XYZ file of C-alpha atoms in Angstrom:
454
model
C 6.698 -2.355 -0.329
C 8.871 -3.566 -3.172
C 12.314 -4.872 -2.474
C 14.845 -2.085 -2.092
C 17.930 -2.512 -4.188
C 20.908 -0.407 -5.089
C 20.082 2.734 -7.021
C 22.336 5.478 -8.201
C 20.675 8.015 -5.938
C 22.164 10.703 -8.186
C 19.113 12.030 -9.937
C 20.209 15.501 -8.971
C 23.169 15.237 -11.307
C 21.246 14.513 -14.460
C 17.631 15.242 -13.765
C 17.176 17.570 -10.821
C 18.337 20.519 -12.818
C 15.801 22.730 -14.494
C 16.065 25.145 -17.313
C 18.119 28.270 -17.344
C 15.711 29.115 -20.135
C 14.477 27.621 -23.322
C 16.618 27.152 -26.361
C 16.391 30.854 -27.110
C 14.990 30.470 -30.613
C 11.847 32.302 -31.620
C 8.761 30.393 -30.605
C 6.329 29.141 -33.191
C 2.736 30.335 -32.914
C 0.821 28.127 -30.483
C 3.884 27.150 -28.480
C 3.230 26.512 -24.788
C 5.785 28.206 -22.540
C 6.333 26.108 -19.432
C 7.955 27.737 -16.395
C 9.591 25.174 -14.096
C 11.208 25.365 -10.696
C 14.351 23.434 -9.900
C 16.986 25.457 -11.725
C 20.371 25.061 -9.999
C 22.258 28.129 -8.815
C 24.521 30.018 -11.198
C 27.531 28.574 -9.407
C 26.545 25.072 -10.517
C 27.913 25.327 -14.042
C 27.894 21.568 -14.721
C 24.278 21.421 -13.578
C 23.254 24.294 -15.810
C 25.062 22.742 -18.760
C 23.360 19.416 -18.112
C 20.020 21.174 -17.968
C 20.532 23.041 -21.217
C 21.123 19.744 -22.970
C 18.096 18.233 -21.244
C 15.903 21.148 -22.322
C 17.169 20.945 -25.882
C 16.411 17.221 -25.979
C 12.973 17.764 -24.458
C 12.017 20.561 -26.838
C 13.206 18.498 -29.790
C 10.881 15.687 -28.731
C 8.058 18.114 -27.872
C 8.146 20.872 -30.527
C 5.067 22.615 -29.129
C 6.587 23.239 -25.696
C 9.263 25.751 -24.623
C 10.779 25.362 -21.149
C 11.871 28.285 -18.988
C 13.663 27.560 -15.724
C 13.396 29.304 -12.379
C 15.871 29.353 -9.524
C 13.073 30.090 -7.035
C 13.422 27.822 -4.005
C 10.719 26.741 -1.611
C 10.284 29.178 1.281
C 7.578 28.235 3.807
C 7.190 31.890 4.854
C 6.233 33.163 1.394
C 5.134 30.145 -0.610
C 1.440 30.103 0.351
C 0.984 33.793 -0.489
C 2.698 33.385 -3.861
C 0.641 30.299 -4.622
C -2.611 32.029 -3.689
C -1.676 35.018 -5.831
C -0.855 32.903 -8.850
C 2.774 34.056 -8.755
C 4.412 30.642 -8.922
C 5.730 28.653 -11.855
C 3.826 25.985 -13.774
C 5.910 23.270 -12.131
C 6.698 23.775 -8.444
C 9.215 21.921 -6.288
C 8.326 21.323 -2.647
C 9.646 19.090 0.151
C 7.601 16.033 1.073
C 6.304 17.893 4.125
C 3.959 19.867 1.879
C 1.950 17.727 -0.610
C -0.802 16.576 1.745
C -1.518 20.126 2.883
C -1.493 21.425 -0.697
C -3.818 18.613 -1.748
C -6.188 19.211 1.179
C -6.370 22.924 0.383
C -6.946 22.143 -3.305
C -3.972 24.263 -4.325
C -2.482 21.710 -6.737
C -3.879 19.742 -9.656
C -4.425 15.982 -9.855
C -2.157 14.495 -12.515
C -3.296 10.879 -12.656
C -5.055 11.114 -16.031
C -2.026 12.654 -17.728
C 0.503 10.427 -15.947
C -1.446 7.318 -16.921
C -0.800 8.082 -20.609
C 2.828 7.074 -20.052
C 3.147 3.348 -20.909
C 5.149 2.625 -17.751
C 2.953 4.475 -15.275
C 1.710 1.269 -13.620
C 5.301 0.253 -12.911
C 5.775 3.060 -10.383
C 6.481 1.818 -6.874
C 3.109 2.603 -5.221
C 4.789 3.481 -1.940
C 6.626 6.451 -3.431
C 3.363 7.775 -4.903
C 1.247 7.293 -1.783
C 2.466 10.458 0.017
C 1.582 12.386 -3.167
C -1.934 11.000 -3.412
C -5.322 11.752 -1.869
C -7.675 9.275 -0.211
C -9.287 8.492 -3.556
C -5.956 7.514 -5.088
C -5.494 10.571 -7.289
C -1.783 11.330 -7.782
C -0.647 14.970 -7.581
C 3.068 14.883 -8.289
C 6.249 13.106 -9.315
C 8.937 12.442 -6.697
C 12.646 13.089 -6.998
C 15.070 10.796 -5.168
C 12.652 9.583 -2.463
C 14.285 8.272 0.699
C 13.501 6.307 3.849
C 15.192 6.894 7.186
C 17.357 4.278 8.865
C 20.046 3.972 11.516
C 23.529 4.954 10.326
C 26.336 3.401 12.340
C 30.119 3.276 12.467
C 31.206 -0.294 11.801
C 34.694 0.374 13.149
C 33.349 1.612 16.489
C 31.022 -1.394 16.628
C 34.017 -3.706 16.296
C 36.010 -1.815 18.923
C 33.040 -2.114 21.283
C 32.732 -5.855 20.638
C 29.503 -5.491 18.615
C 28.695 -7.277 15.351
C 28.937 -4.701 12.516
C 26.778 -6.867 10.279
C 23.905 -6.857 12.779
C 22.856 -3.304 13.704
C 20.199 -2.898 16.407
C 16.611 -3.274 15.253
C 14.837 -2.118 18.428
C 15.345 1.045 20.456
C 16.172 -1.036 23.515
C 19.054 -2.493 21.506
C 20.098 0.991 20.364
C 20.295 2.092 23.981
C 22.407 -0.936 24.919
C 24.696 -0.522 21.898
C 25.150 3.207 22.553
C 26.107 2.593 26.172
C 28.621 -0.071 25.175
C 30.210 2.149 22.504
C 30.525 5.033 24.963
C 32.078 2.816 27.626
C 34.489 0.952 25.343
C 35.588 3.731 22.980
C 34.899 7.025 24.741
C 32.886 8.214 21.737
C 29.238 9.287 21.639
C 27.244 6.084 21.222
C 24.213 7.814 19.697
C 23.498 11.419 18.728
C 20.109 13.057 18.145
C 19.891 16.278 16.120
C 18.282 19.163 17.955
C 18.392 22.486 16.081
C 17.325 24.183 12.819
C 14.001 22.291 12.881
C 15.876 18.998 12.812
C 15.215 18.156 16.436
C 11.499 18.056 15.692
C 12.152 16.206 12.447
C 14.135 13.523 14.271
C 11.531 13.307 17.038
C 8.940 12.639 14.335
C 10.920 9.588 13.177
C 11.164 8.341 16.743
C 7.466 8.916 17.369
C 6.553 6.927 14.252
C 8.836 4.104 15.403
C 7.031 4.107 18.764
C 3.633 3.951 17.016
C 2.531 7.568 17.332
C 1.360 10.441 15.155
C 2.365 14.077 14.949
C -0.954 15.443 13.667
C -4.511 14.194 13.344
C -7.770 15.466 11.941
C -10.421 16.530 14.426
C -13.714 17.708 13.000
C -12.091 18.252 9.617
C -9.258 20.316 11.097
C -5.661 19.320 11.704
C -4.495 19.402 15.326
C -1.381 18.250 17.189
C -1.326 14.552 18.112
C 2.132 14.132 19.629
C 1.169 14.775 23.263
C 0.626 11.065 23.817
C 2.479 7.980 25.029
C 4.600 7.287 21.895
C 6.330 10.697 21.867
C 6.596 10.640 25.664
C 8.269 7.236 25.518
C 10.629 8.415 22.780
C 11.671 11.499 24.736
C 12.033 9.493 27.920
C 14.366 7.144 26.071
C 16.492 10.087 24.953
C 16.509 11.507 28.471
C 17.680 8.209 29.958
C 20.353 7.720 27.316
C 21.597 11.262 27.908
C 21.526 11.467 31.706
C 21.403 7.913 33.051
C 23.635 6.166 30.523
C 25.793 9.158 29.525
C 26.015 7.612 26.040
C 25.236 10.662 23.875
C 28.374 12.730 24.384
C 28.596 16.336 25.552
C 27.551 18.320 22.462
C 23.744 18.269 22.331
C 23.046 21.249 20.051
C 23.593 20.016 16.510
C 21.979 19.694 13.121
C 22.516 17.121 10.386
C 25.659 18.732 9.011
C 27.197 18.866 12.485
C 26.395 15.212 13.091
C 27.652 13.924 9.743
C 30.862 15.907 10.108
C 31.509 14.343 13.511
C 30.516 10.918 12.222
C 32.958 11.251 9.320
C 35.677 11.997 11.870
C 34.867 8.800 13.788
C 33.353 10.600 16.802
C 29.822 9.148 16.680
C 28.601 5.562 16.854
C 25.018 5.921 15.571
C 22.527 8.486 14.288
C 19.266 8.469 12.323
C 19.908 9.125 8.645
C 19.652 7.811 5.106
C 22.051 5.912 2.851
C 22.589 9.217 1.059
C 24.429 10.638 4.051
C 27.318 8.403 2.952
C 27.824 10.837 0.107
C 28.008 13.796 2.490
C 30.367 11.990 4.837
C 32.734 11.108 1.999
C 32.480 14.001 -0.433
C 31.754 16.946 1.873
C 33.437 15.983 5.138
C 36.293 13.819 3.883
C 35.518 10.572 5.679
C 38.725 8.583 5.161
C 37.543 5.163 6.229
C 34.346 4.949 4.232
C 34.307 1.202 4.888
C 33.213 2.147 8.420
C 29.880 3.438 7.100
C 26.984 1.099 7.785
C 23.218 1.509 7.827
C 20.296 -0.580 8.986
C 16.545 -0.063 9.000
C 15.087 2.402 11.494
C 14.865 0.574 14.857
C 11.367 -0.010 16.165
C 9.387 0.133 19.392
C 5.938 -0.974 18.282
C 5.326 1.347 15.333
C 6.760 -0.773 12.500
C 7.236 2.425 10.499
C 9.832 4.822 9.194
C 9.736 8.320 7.793
C 10.001 8.881 4.064
C 10.904 12.122 2.348
C 12.450 13.808 -0.648
C 11.440 16.509 -3.082
C 8.266 16.543 -5.116
C 7.297 18.306 -8.328
C 3.659 19.421 -8.570
C 1.443 21.620 -10.718
C -0.473 24.534 -9.123
C -4.232 24.725 -9.454
C -3.889 27.904 -11.524
C -2.251 26.058 -14.432
C -4.393 25.628 -17.540
C -5.231 22.180 -18.904
C -2.796 22.805 -21.744
C 0.037 23.702 -19.362
C -0.815 20.799 -17.072
C -0.429 18.352 -19.951
C 2.870 19.974 -20.911
C 4.034 19.902 -17.282
C 3.415 16.167 -16.984
C 5.414 15.542 -20.150
C 8.264 17.516 -18.606
C 8.036 15.700 -15.272
C 8.132 12.302 -16.917
C 11.005 13.317 -19.196
C 13.096 14.998 -16.499
C 12.440 12.875 -13.398
C 10.736 9.574 -14.208
C 12.204 8.346 -17.495
C 15.873 8.772 -16.467
C 15.197 6.565 -13.443
C 13.451 3.990 -15.638
C 15.897 3.869 -18.541
C 18.731 1.377 -18.039
C 20.886 3.008 -20.703
C 20.596 6.416 -19.079
C 21.344 4.927 -15.656
C 24.487 3.203 -16.953
C 25.639 6.364 -18.719
C 25.270 8.434 -15.543
C 27.029 5.790 -13.476
C 29.940 5.598 -15.900
C 30.331 9.373 -15.918
C 30.300 9.546 -12.119
C 32.686 6.645 -11.724
C 35.329 8.659 -13.592
C 35.568 10.869 -10.498
C 37.345 9.001 -7.668
C 35.598 11.207 -5.103
C 32.126 10.281 -6.327
C 29.916 7.630 -4.724
C 28.207 5.357 -7.247
C 25.645 2.779 -6.187
C 24.414 4.267 -2.902
C 20.959 2.686 -2.392
C 17.768 4.702 -2.332
C 14.073 3.947 -2.549
C 13.292 2.625 -6.034
C 10.869 4.712 -8.066
C 9.692 1.661 -9.964
C 8.812 -1.948 -9.310
C 11.201 -4.713 -8.376
C 11.595 -6.097 -11.897
C 12.574 -2.751 -13.386
C 14.854 -1.944 -10.466
C 16.695 -5.235 -10.917
C 17.423 -4.239 -14.507
C 18.669 -0.809 -13.403
C 20.925 -2.414 -10.800
C 22.417 -4.758 -13.357
C 23.077 -1.864 -15.739
C 25.007 0.171 -13.141
C 26.747 -2.766 -11.475
C 30.068 -2.360 -13.381
C 30.460 1.184 -12.015
C 29.429 0.750 -8.369
C 32.230 1.884 -6.047
C 30.594 1.495 -2.621
C 30.430 -1.667 -0.537
C 26.804 -2.639 -0.958
C 27.103 -5.294 1.736
C 27.460 -2.487 4.269
C 24.059 -1.174 3.165
C 22.498 -4.648 3.144
C 20.711 -4.407 6.534
C 18.886 -1.259 5.332
C 18.150 -2.750 1.911
C 16.638 -5.886 3.413
C 15.000 -4.404 6.497
C 13.310 -1.262 5.194
C 10.743 -3.052 2.968
C 9.279 -4.580 6.129
C 8.385 -1.136 7.483
C 5.492 1.164 6.658
C 6.631 4.352 4.926
C 5.098 7.382 6.605
C 5.227 10.915 5.256
C 6.067 13.972 7.303
C 3.276 15.926 9.064
C 0.680 17.003 6.522
C 0.249 20.624 7.636
C 2.851 23.201 8.670
C 5.480 20.520 9.208
C 8.377 22.951 9.500
C 6.485 25.004 12.075
C 5.811 21.826 14.068
C 9.478 20.911 13.915
C 10.534 24.362 15.080
C 8.338 24.091 18.174
C 9.581 20.604 18.962
C 13.233 21.643 18.640
C 12.904 23.347 22.009
C 11.413 20.185 23.526
C 14.288 18.020 22.309
C 16.879 20.580 23.401
C 15.370 20.785 26.880
C 15.440 17.007 27.309
C 19.064 16.811 26.182
C 20.368 19.781 28.183
C 18.275 19.757 31.388
C 18.516 16.706 33.643
C 15.249 17.722 35.330
C 13.251 18.354 32.141
C 9.573 17.422 32.524
C 8.648 15.544 29.346
C 4.887 15.741 29.891
C 4.943 19.463 30.623
C 7.139 20.156 27.600
C 4.801 18.255 25.275
C 1.699 19.931 26.719
C 3.130 23.373 26.048
C 4.330 22.327 22.585
C 0.876 20.973 21.801
C -0.710 24.340 22.603
C 1.896 26.207 20.552
C 1.467 23.927 17.536
C -2.334 24.082 17.682
C -2.102 27.878 17.626
C 0.041 27.706 14.490
C -2.247 25.163 12.829
C -5.282 27.324 13.606
C -3.557 30.394 12.144
C -2.775 28.478 8.953
C -6.488 27.908 8.402
C -7.313 31.620 8.395
């Protein structure tokens, strides 16, 4: 993987906003009307205004294409039916849990030939395209703000516990020891694991990858559960011991990401699994006063040498015509790739954000392009960075050493929902039987995976 360096991580401000509609002028004969998902809600007036300018600029550069935006959001309960019925837009936005399943079911179009027409296509960071590609290397989408999970930690609590804030734990044995020390020395929760709203299963997936396991596997051409094995058992056993033997996870065990970040911002949590982008939530949403306490390292390991990657992805449904597919790729490159490649655009966005004292400029993320281009982007935004990059340094330097693994390929949210109950049981029942819980979860997930094939 290419070196990770500081990125704006603010694509949503300037590029993750789709059209409220085209320019409104009468279309010339032969104009292709492109319907795109990603339109921000009506309450996001700055986003809509930014989009309208972006659409106007795009249509000026591409006079044969008119863009119409859609506020439709991904819903796992209805998406497949809409896709099968041809009732989705020409550009669809899905979480990174979905591309591999969509590709396997041949519900989206390969875009490699059209993407390769862009002069800078070969400069894409191959790791951010891999989760959007099939085994033959065909690429089926363009990512938006890809991320990789790490270990967020409170530097202030580390210091109070006598731990080095510049050296976060890199193994799960070290996490356990650090969590116990924080709990003993400060009275705060040393480590917290999310457990509800599908996030317990999501977090268990990260742990399982770190322990060298899988969540799903193919068996006879069909996807089946793979987590009822030693890696997930070891991960859950670790959580059980931290919770009940060490008493280092606090008393509140039913939480999701928002709950955890809110408590972290208040100085109540020593460590949790998250991304550099959670800094923005801690500061801007939950009013973290001592933002200098925010630190992040690579995801600790226990034999897997891997971390989970994610983000949103823009794809083109199989029903789109060749003409609309070509237009869609032009839009994707204009809206999501070029702004991350262009140093002038990056500097302009950084300068605009830096005018707001509450904004966070310079929070690292996975680079969309190669190391050379990213270095140029970093230099362009450097004058406007207002976060302490040295506190992100362990993540920046450690994450490239790990394999980036995508979320489960099929029915990921359904898998997470089942595993929520497993995580909750381990964290709330001292006598929870890890093996029995995973065996039942395996049966439940296989039932859901079988139903998805019908």
